[in-house]
Amino acid sequence: MSQPELTGAQALIKSLEMQRVEVMFGLPGGAILPVYDPIIDSSIRHILVRHEQGAGHMAEGYAHVTGRPGVAMVTSGPGATNIVTPLADAYMDSVPLVVVTGQVATTSIGTDAFQESDITGITMGVTKHNWLVTDAADIPRVVAEAFHVATTGRPGPVLIDLPKDVANATMEWYWPGPSDLDLPGYHPVTEGDPVLVRRAAELLLAAERPVIYAGGGILKARACEALLELVERTGIPVVTTLMARGSVPDSHPLCLGMPGMHGNYTAVTAMQRSDLLVALGSRFDDRVTGKVGTFAPEAKIIHVDIDPAEHHKVRRADIAIAGDCRLVIEELLSALDALGLPACPGSGRAGTPGVPAAPGAAGVVRRPGATPMDASPGAEPVPGSPAAAFPRERLDPWRAQLAEWQERFPLGYIGQAGEGGLKPQYVLETLRDATPDDTIVASGVGQHQMFASQWWRFEHPYTWVNSGGLGTMGFGVPAAIGAKVGRPDRMVWAIDGDGCFQMTAQELVTASSERIPVKIAILNNAYLGMVRQWQEMFYEERYSEVYLSPDLPDYVGWAESMGCVGLRVTAPEEVGPAIDKANAVDDRPVVIDFRTDAAEKVYPMVAAGASNDDIVVDPALGQGGR
Amino acid sequence: MSPYGVDQRHHILSVLVENKAGVLARVAGLFARRGYNIFSLAVAPSGDDRLSRITIVVDVESAPLEQIVKQLDKLIPVVQITELDPAESRERELLLATVAVGPEERGQVIQLVGVFEGKIVDVGTERLTVMVAGAPGKLDDFEDLVRPYGFVELQRTGRVALPRLDRQAYPHDRTHQTEKAG
């Protein structure tokens, strides 16, 4: 029985349907026209964006919260180049993305035809792989390969470039099986080497000051439950990087929060003083390590990553395990079983009620967040087993040290006084407390992003959507829209800066017309705040090209013109009511223009290139440095 | 030492890739992007027509070899990478050169070509084109000796290499034997 003849365009859409794609983000144009015709008859929801960059970031936001690949489709030339930034962003943060670009006809390739660009050449360095399809018969196989590559191993973005004549050509439909994929050079490793895993388990039991350094790979590998079990069974404290916020609940007594350039004192210093760092799906990014030569000088390193190229790239590991984080952690737990570590210590989530924040200097607000280190005893190890030398009390001095740091150096800020702009931290705290626990938070890049990561309390995985590696300003609004499309059941807030908002705000038109009710909190300090902070600290307050304006544009008017509810908040007492008002809107996007204090800086801070030993906490809090 | 010679800074990667359009650009682009220096590069079909062989001599001072190999391995069309230690491999290269020699000096150059087991490819009134194949070090020597006559053009192909053959009776047991001995 012969298969139906389809055009390349129909085959592409049918292939996407076969991959169970529910939604795609895109914008049509000349070269991709043939593919937009079968969309009319497809089960796939297409969301028409206002700029191709928005399509890419929406697909990323969708992928971040659902774990499914985000799909975007754009035309050739400028359409394709406009989506290069999201591809680069997804590549840095290992986000599975499948982008389809139209291309001029194969007969015109290389002739500088209208809207021609060599997009496979341009995106070689920012995609995991890309394909230029030259035969319609290849389409189903290439789509299957593209989804396979994007979602397996270390996830990442891929691009399929489809010339117009190939889209118009006909082919005999088929759907490839797993053995039909033509990827002889692609064999991602998933299971860890048992010998190395066993050695890692032994190191874990021998350490006196261990820290688990959890990165975005934990979320990509759906390894949160396994990680929590590892943390609770061993009693080892865990830091969650910017890409891993929410992988362990912030309220967990063993969660130290975010390390790095703007991490909290305890998370940063715990890593510095540790004798064993267990890096799980993290890559020793310069924003985490500070000056590499002085990073965690006494620590042995266990490095688990599905991408072997991350091993020894920045810091030589004592034990490097290539594999999927979830599988390797599960193997590690079995190895700990075999070494006699008791199965259920019964402490871990001790449910200790939050100790009221210690009284600080007058007007100082401290982050309520995590319960302090809990040194409660766990179940006793089996006598005579290797783990008998590892009673949980063994780590008590270490946890006590961490608790002392948490007490001495909590996150804090000089509380909201009547004068001046709103404190961004106050806005975030109010927003955090007024929204459900499982609210999804997206952000742009800059001060507001760091404030959000610091002051939000992430209690669930996949609730934090941000641009970590590439640091893409303008990520927040479209990523929030994509996240809301992926999780319509959740409340989605974007925490944005005024600079970021101006880069991609037009996608709120998309959100309004598609009825995607996201909420945007602009922390409007009228500056490119993070750059301003650096100019203040490192360029003698010579502010160069960082002033925007609080009133230009008129954010409320702009929001309303885009079909959103627009609100403006200038006084502290209006913050809560405005948020309540926004939370009550469910039929359109809401934008709140919070007028914040431009002088507020992000602390703690490790200056670029400085050692993590030289972390600076907020001088205004009167606690000095270390 | 001549810039073409084998020294500690260089390592040979013999890379089997899918024989598809754009694969060389992916490999070369990776080197450029990550700041690795390519010392020489030779590309040709392999025995299997679905695959091509790229022989890359890399300057390992520009980056740790381990990182270069791992990044290369991440490229989807790269099927297999073999690292060849120059001391443990047989390398060959081809040199093609036009030398500025008139009738009076021609004989001397022809003699050198003979010593190096090369060939005279073309003869003009004031020029001679010669070809020499061999180990890269041998070509370096040839170049040094002929340079005083004056090169008009000089081209080298970049080296290709294969591992030195094991002379033990059962080469495949070697690892096994080593393990047992250990």
Coordinates of C-alpha atoms in Angstrom, one line a residue, chain A residues 236-584:
Chain A
I236 CA 25.1 17.5 53.1
P237 CA 24.1 21.1 52.5
V238 CA 23.3 22.2 49.0
V239 CA 23.7 25.4 47.0
T240 CA 21.4 26.0 44.1
T241 CA 22.9 28.1 41.2
L242 CA 21.0 30.7 39.3
M243 CA 20.0 28.0 36.8
A244 CA 19.0 25.6 39.6
R245 CA 16.8 27.8 41.8
G246 CA 13.9 25.8 43.0
S247 CA 15.5 22.4 42.4
V248 CA 15.7 22.1 46.2
P249 CA 13.1 24.2 48.1
D250 CA 14.6 27.4 49.6
S251 CA 12.8 26.6 52.9
H252 CA 14.7 23.3 53.2
P253 CA 17.0 23.4 56.2
L254 CA 19.9 22.1 54.1
C255 CA 19.4 24.5 51.2
L256 CA 21.9 27.4 51.3
G257 CA 20.5 29.2 48.3
M258 CA 22.3 30.9 45.5
P259 CA 26.1 31.0 45.3
G260 CA 28.2 33.2 43.0
M261 CA 28.8 36.9 42.2
H262 CA 25.6 38.0 43.9
G263 CA 25.0 34.9 46.0
N264 CA 24.5 35.0 49.7
Y265 CA 27.4 35.0 52.0
T266 CA 26.9 31.5 53.4
A267 CA 26.4 29.8 50.0
V268 CA 29.6 31.5 48.6
T269 CA 31.7 30.9 51.7
A270 CA 30.5 27.3 52.2
M271 CA 31.9 26.5 48.8
Q272 CA 35.1 28.4 49.5
R273 CA 35.7 26.5 52.8
S274 CA 34.5 23.1 51.7
D275 CA 36.7 20.0 51.5
L276 CA 34.4 18.3 49.0
L277 CA 32.3 19.9 46.3
V278 CA 29.8 17.6 44.6
A279 CA 29.0 19.4 41.3
L280 CA 25.8 18.0 39.9
G281 CA 24.9 19.4 36.5
S282 CA 26.8 22.6 37.1
R283 CA 29.7 23.8 35.1
F284 CA 32.0 26.0 37.2
D285 CA 30.8 29.2 35.5
D286 CA 32.9 32.3 36.1
R287 CA 29.9 33.9 37.8
V288 CA 30.0 31.1 40.4
T289 CA 33.7 30.5 40.9
G290 CA 35.0 34.1 40.9
K291 CA 38.7 34.0 40.4
V292 CA 39.2 30.3 39.5
G293 CA 42.7 30.0 41.0
T294 CA 41.4 30.8 44.5
F295 CA 38.0 29.0 44.2
A296 CA 37.4 26.4 46.9
P297 CA 41.1 25.8 47.3
E298 CA 40.8 22.8 49.7
A299 CA 37.9 21.1 48.0
K300 CA 38.1 17.8 46.2
I301 CA 35.7 17.8 43.3
I302 CA 33.2 15.2 42.2
H303 CA 31.8 16.4 38.9
V304 CA 28.7 14.8 37.4
D305 CA 27.7 16.1 34.0
I306 CA 26.2 14.6 30.9
D307 CA 28.5 16.6 28.8
P308 CA 32.1 15.2 29.3
A309 CA 33.5 18.4 27.8
E310 CA 32.5 20.2 31.0
H311 CA 34.8 17.9 33.0
H312 CA 38.2 19.5 33.8
K313 CA 37.2 22.5 31.6
V314 CA 37.5 25.0 34.4
R315 CA 38.5 23.0 37.4
R316 CA 40.1 19.6 37.4
A317 CA 37.8 17.1 39.0
D318 CA 39.0 14.3 41.3
I319 CA 36.2 12.2 40.1
A320 CA 34.5 13.0 36.8
I321 CA 31.3 11.1 36.0
A322 CA 29.7 11.4 32.6
G323 CA 26.0 10.7 32.8
D324 CA 22.5 11.9 33.4
C325 CA 22.2 13.6 36.8
R326 CA 19.1 11.7 37.8
L327 CA 20.5 8.3 36.9
V328 CA 23.9 9.0 38.5
I329 CA 22.4 10.3 41.7
E330 CA 20.2 7.2 41.9
E331 CA 23.4 5.1 41.3
L332 CA 25.1 7.1 44.0
L333 CA 22.2 6.4 46.4
S334 CA 22.5 2.7 45.7
A335 CA 26.3 2.9 46.3
L336 CA 25.6 4.6 49.6
D337 CA 23.1 1.8 50.5
A338 CA 25.9 -0.7 49.7
L339 CA 28.2 1.2 52.0
G340 CA 25.7 0.9 54.8
L341 CA 24.3 4.4 54.9
P342 CA 20.9 4.2 56.5
A343 CA 18.0 4.5 54.2
C344 CA 16.0 7.1 56.0
P345 CA 17.6 9.4 58.5
G346 CA 14.2 10.8 59.4
S347 CA 15.5 14.3 59.9
G348 CA 16.2 16.2 56.7
R349 CA 12.9 18.0 56.3
A350 CA 12.6 18.5 60.0
G351 CA 9.7 20.9 59.4
T352 CA 11.4 23.1 61.9
P353 CA 9.3 26.3 62.0
G354 CA 11.1 29.3 60.7
V355 CA 13.1 30.9 63.4
P356 CA 12.1 34.5 63.5
A357 CA 14.7 36.7 61.9
A358 CA 17.2 37.9 64.5
P359 CA 16.8 41.5 65.3
G360 CA 19.3 43.5 63.2
A361 CA 20.1 47.1 63.0
A362 CA 17.1 49.4 63.1
G363 CA 15.2 49.3 59.8
V364 CA 17.2 46.3 58.4
V365 CA 15.1 43.7 56.7
R366 CA 16.5 40.2 56.6
R367 CA 15.4 37.5 54.2
P368 CA 13.1 35.1 56.1
G369 CA 13.9 32.2 53.8
A370 CA 15.6 29.0 54.9
T371 CA 15.3 27.5 58.3
P372 CA 18.8 27.6 59.9
M373 CA 20.9 24.5 59.7
D374 CA 19.4 21.7 61.6
A375 CA 21.8 19.4 63.4
S376 CA 19.1 16.9 64.4
P377 CA 20.4 13.3 64.6
G378 CA 19.4 10.9 61.9
A379 CA 19.0 7.1 62.1
E380 CA 22.1 5.3 63.1
P381 CA 24.2 3.6 60.4
V382 CA 24.4 -0.2 60.4
P383 CA 27.2 -1.0 62.9
G384 CA 30.3 -2.3 61.3
S385 CA 29.5 -0.9 57.8
P386 CA 31.7 1.6 56.1
A387 CA 29.1 4.2 56.8
A388 CA 29.4 3.5 60.5
A389 CA 32.1 6.1 60.4
F390 CA 29.6 8.5 59.1
P391 CA 27.1 9.2 61.8
R392 CA 25.2 12.4 60.8
E393 CA 26.7 14.1 63.8
R394 CA 30.0 14.0 61.9
L395 CA 28.8 17.0 59.9
D396 CA 27.4 18.8 62.9
P397 CA 30.4 21.1 63.3
W398 CA 30.2 22.0 59.6
R399 CA 26.4 22.7 59.8
A400 CA 26.9 24.7 62.9
Q401 CA 29.5 26.8 61.1
L402 CA 27.1 27.4 58.3
A403 CA 24.3 28.3 60.7
E404 CA 26.6 30.8 62.3
W405 CA 27.3 32.4 58.9
Q406 CA 23.6 32.5 58.1
E407 CA 23.0 34.2 61.4
R408 CA 25.8 36.7 60.9
F409 CA 25.4 37.5 57.3
P410 CA 21.7 37.1 56.2
L411 CA 20.6 38.8 53.1
G412 CA 19.3 42.2 54.0
Y413 CA 18.6 45.7 53.0
I414 CA 17.8 49.0 54.6
G415 CA 14.0 48.8 54.9
Q416 CA 11.5 50.8 53.0
A417 CA 11.3 54.3 54.4
G418 CA 8.8 56.9 53.2
E419 CA 11.3 58.9 51.2
G420 CA 12.8 58.2 47.7
G421 CA 11.9 55.4 45.4
L422 CA 10.6 52.0 46.3
K423 CA 13.1 49.5 47.5
P424 CA 13.2 46.7 44.8
Q425 CA 13.7 44.1 47.5
Y426 CA 10.5 45.4 49.3
V427 CA 8.6 45.1 46.1
L428 CA 9.8 41.6 45.5
E429 CA 9.1 40.5 49.1
T430 CA 5.6 41.9 48.9
L431 CA 5.0 40.2 45.5
R432 CA 6.5 36.9 46.8
D433 CA 4.2 36.9 49.8
A434 CA 1.1 37.9 47.8
T435 CA 1.4 35.1 45.2
P436 CA 1.0 31.3 45.4
D437 CA 4.0 29.2 46.2
D438 CA 4.0 27.6 42.8
T439 CA 4.0 30.9 40.9
I440 CA 6.3 30.9 37.9
V441 CA 8.7 33.8 37.8
A442 CA 10.5 34.9 34.7
S443 CA 13.1 37.7 34.6
G444 CA 15.2 39.7 32.3
V445 CA 18.8 40.3 33.0
G446 CA 20.4 42.7 35.4
Q447 CA 19.8 44.0 39.0
H448 CA 16.1 43.0 39.0
Q449 CA 17.1 39.4 38.0
M450 CA 19.6 39.1 40.9
F451 CA 17.1 40.7 43.3
A452 CA 14.5 38.2 42.1
S453 CA 16.7 35.2 42.6
Q454 CA 17.8 36.4 46.0
W455 CA 14.4 37.5 47.4
W456 CA 12.0 35.1 45.9
R457 CA 11.5 31.9 47.8
F458 CA 11.6 29.1 45.3
E459 CA 9.7 26.2 46.7
H460 CA 9.1 24.2 43.5
P461 CA 11.2 23.2 40.5
Y462 CA 10.5 24.7 37.2
T463 CA 9.2 28.0 38.7
W464 CA 12.2 30.1 37.7
V465 CA 12.8 31.1 34.1
N466 CA 15.8 33.2 33.3
S467 CA 18.7 33.8 31.0
G468 CA 21.7 32.7 32.9
G469 CA 24.6 32.0 30.6
L470 CA 24.0 34.5 27.8
G471 CA 22.5 37.2 30.0
T472 CA 20.0 38.3 27.4
M473 CA 18.2 41.5 28.2
G474 CA 14.6 41.4 27.1
F475 CA 14.3 37.7 27.9
G476 CA 11.7 38.2 30.6
V477 CA 8.4 39.3 28.8
P478 CA 8.5 36.7 26.0
A479 CA 9.8 34.0 28.3
A480 CA 6.9 34.6 30.7
I481 CA 4.4 34.4 27.8
G482 CA 5.9 31.1 26.7
A483 CA 5.8 29.8 30.3
K484 CA 2.2 30.8 30.6
V485 CA 1.4 29.0 27.4
G486 CA 3.1 25.9 28.8
R487 CA 1.5 26.1 32.2
P488 CA -1.8 27.9 31.9
D489 CA -2.8 26.6 35.3
R490 CA -0.1 28.6 37.0
M491 CA 0.2 32.3 37.8
V492 CA 3.1 33.7 35.8
W493 CA 4.9 36.9 36.8
A494 CA 7.8 38.5 34.9
I495 CA 10.1 40.6 37.0
D496 CA 11.6 43.0 34.6
G497 CA 13.8 46.0 34.5
D498 CA 12.8 49.2 32.6
G499 CA 15.8 48.6 30.2
C500 CA 14.9 45.0 29.5
F501 CA 11.2 45.8 29.2
Q502 CA 11.8 48.3 26.4
M503 CA 13.6 45.6 24.3
T504 CA 10.8 43.1 23.9
A505 CA 7.6 44.7 25.4
Q506 CA 5.8 44.5 22.1
E507 CA 5.2 40.8 22.7
L508 CA 2.5 41.9 25.2
V509 CA 0.5 42.6 22.0
T510 CA 0.9 38.9 21.3
A511 CA -0.1 38.1 24.8
S512 CA -3.2 40.3 24.7
S513 CA -4.4 39.1 21.3
E514 CA -3.8 35.4 22.2
R515 CA -5.3 35.9 25.7
I516 CA -2.2 34.9 27.6
P517 CA -2.6 36.6 31.0
V518 CA 0.9 37.1 32.2
K519 CA 1.8 39.8 34.8
I520 CA 4.8 42.0 34.5
A521 CA 6.5 43.9 37.4
I522 CA 8.8 46.5 36.0
L523 CA 11.3 47.6 38.6
N524 CA 11.6 51.0 37.0
N525 CA 14.7 52.8 38.4
A526 CA 15.1 54.8 35.1
Y527 CA 18.6 53.3 34.7
L528 CA 20.4 50.4 33.1
G529 CA 20.8 49.5 36.8
M530 CA 23.5 46.8 36.8
V531 CA 25.7 48.9 34.5
R532 CA 25.1 51.9 36.7
Q533 CA 26.1 49.9 39.7
W534 CA 29.4 48.9 38.1
Q535 CA 30.0 52.5 37.0
E536 CA 29.3 53.6 40.5
M537 CA 31.6 51.1 42.1
F538 CA 34.4 50.7 39.5
Y539 CA 34.3 53.9 37.4
E540 CA 34.2 56.6 40.1
E541 CA 30.5 57.2 39.7
R542 CA 31.1 58.4 36.1
Y543 CA 27.7 57.4 34.7
S544 CA 28.1 56.8 31.0
E545 CA 25.0 56.2 28.9
V546 CA 23.0 54.5 31.5
Y547 CA 20.2 56.9 32.3
L548 CA 16.9 56.1 30.7
S549 CA 13.9 57.9 32.1
P550 CA 11.2 57.0 34.5
D551 CA 8.5 58.6 32.4
L552 CA 9.6 58.1 28.8
P553 CA 8.0 55.9 27.7
D554 CA 4.8 56.2 29.8
Y555 CA 4.7 52.5 30.8
V556 CA 1.1 52.6 31.9
G557 CA -0.1 54.2 28.7
W558 CA 2.1 51.8 26.7
A559 CA 0.7 48.8 28.5
E560 CA -2.9 50.0 27.9
S561 CA -2.2 50.6 24.3
M562 CA -1.1 47.0 24.1
G563 CA -4.3 45.7 25.6
C564 CA -2.9 45.2 29.1
V565 CA -4.0 46.6 32.4
G566 CA -1.4 49.3 33.3
L567 CA -0.7 50.3 36.9
R568 CA 1.8 52.6 38.4
V569 CA 3.1 52.4 42.0
T570 CA 5.2 55.1 43.6
A571 CA 4.5 54.8 47.3
P572 CA 5.3 51.8 49.5
E573 CA 1.7 51.5 50.8
E574 CA 0.4 51.1 47.2
V575 CA 2.6 48.1 46.5
G576 CA 0.5 45.4 48.1
P577 CA -2.9 46.7 46.8
A578 CA -1.5 47.1 43.2
I579 CA -0.3 43.5 43.3
D580 CA -3.6 42.3 44.7
K581 CA -5.3 44.1 41.8
A582 CA -3.0 42.5 39.3
N583 CA -3.5 39.1 40.7
A584 CA -7.3 39.5 40.3

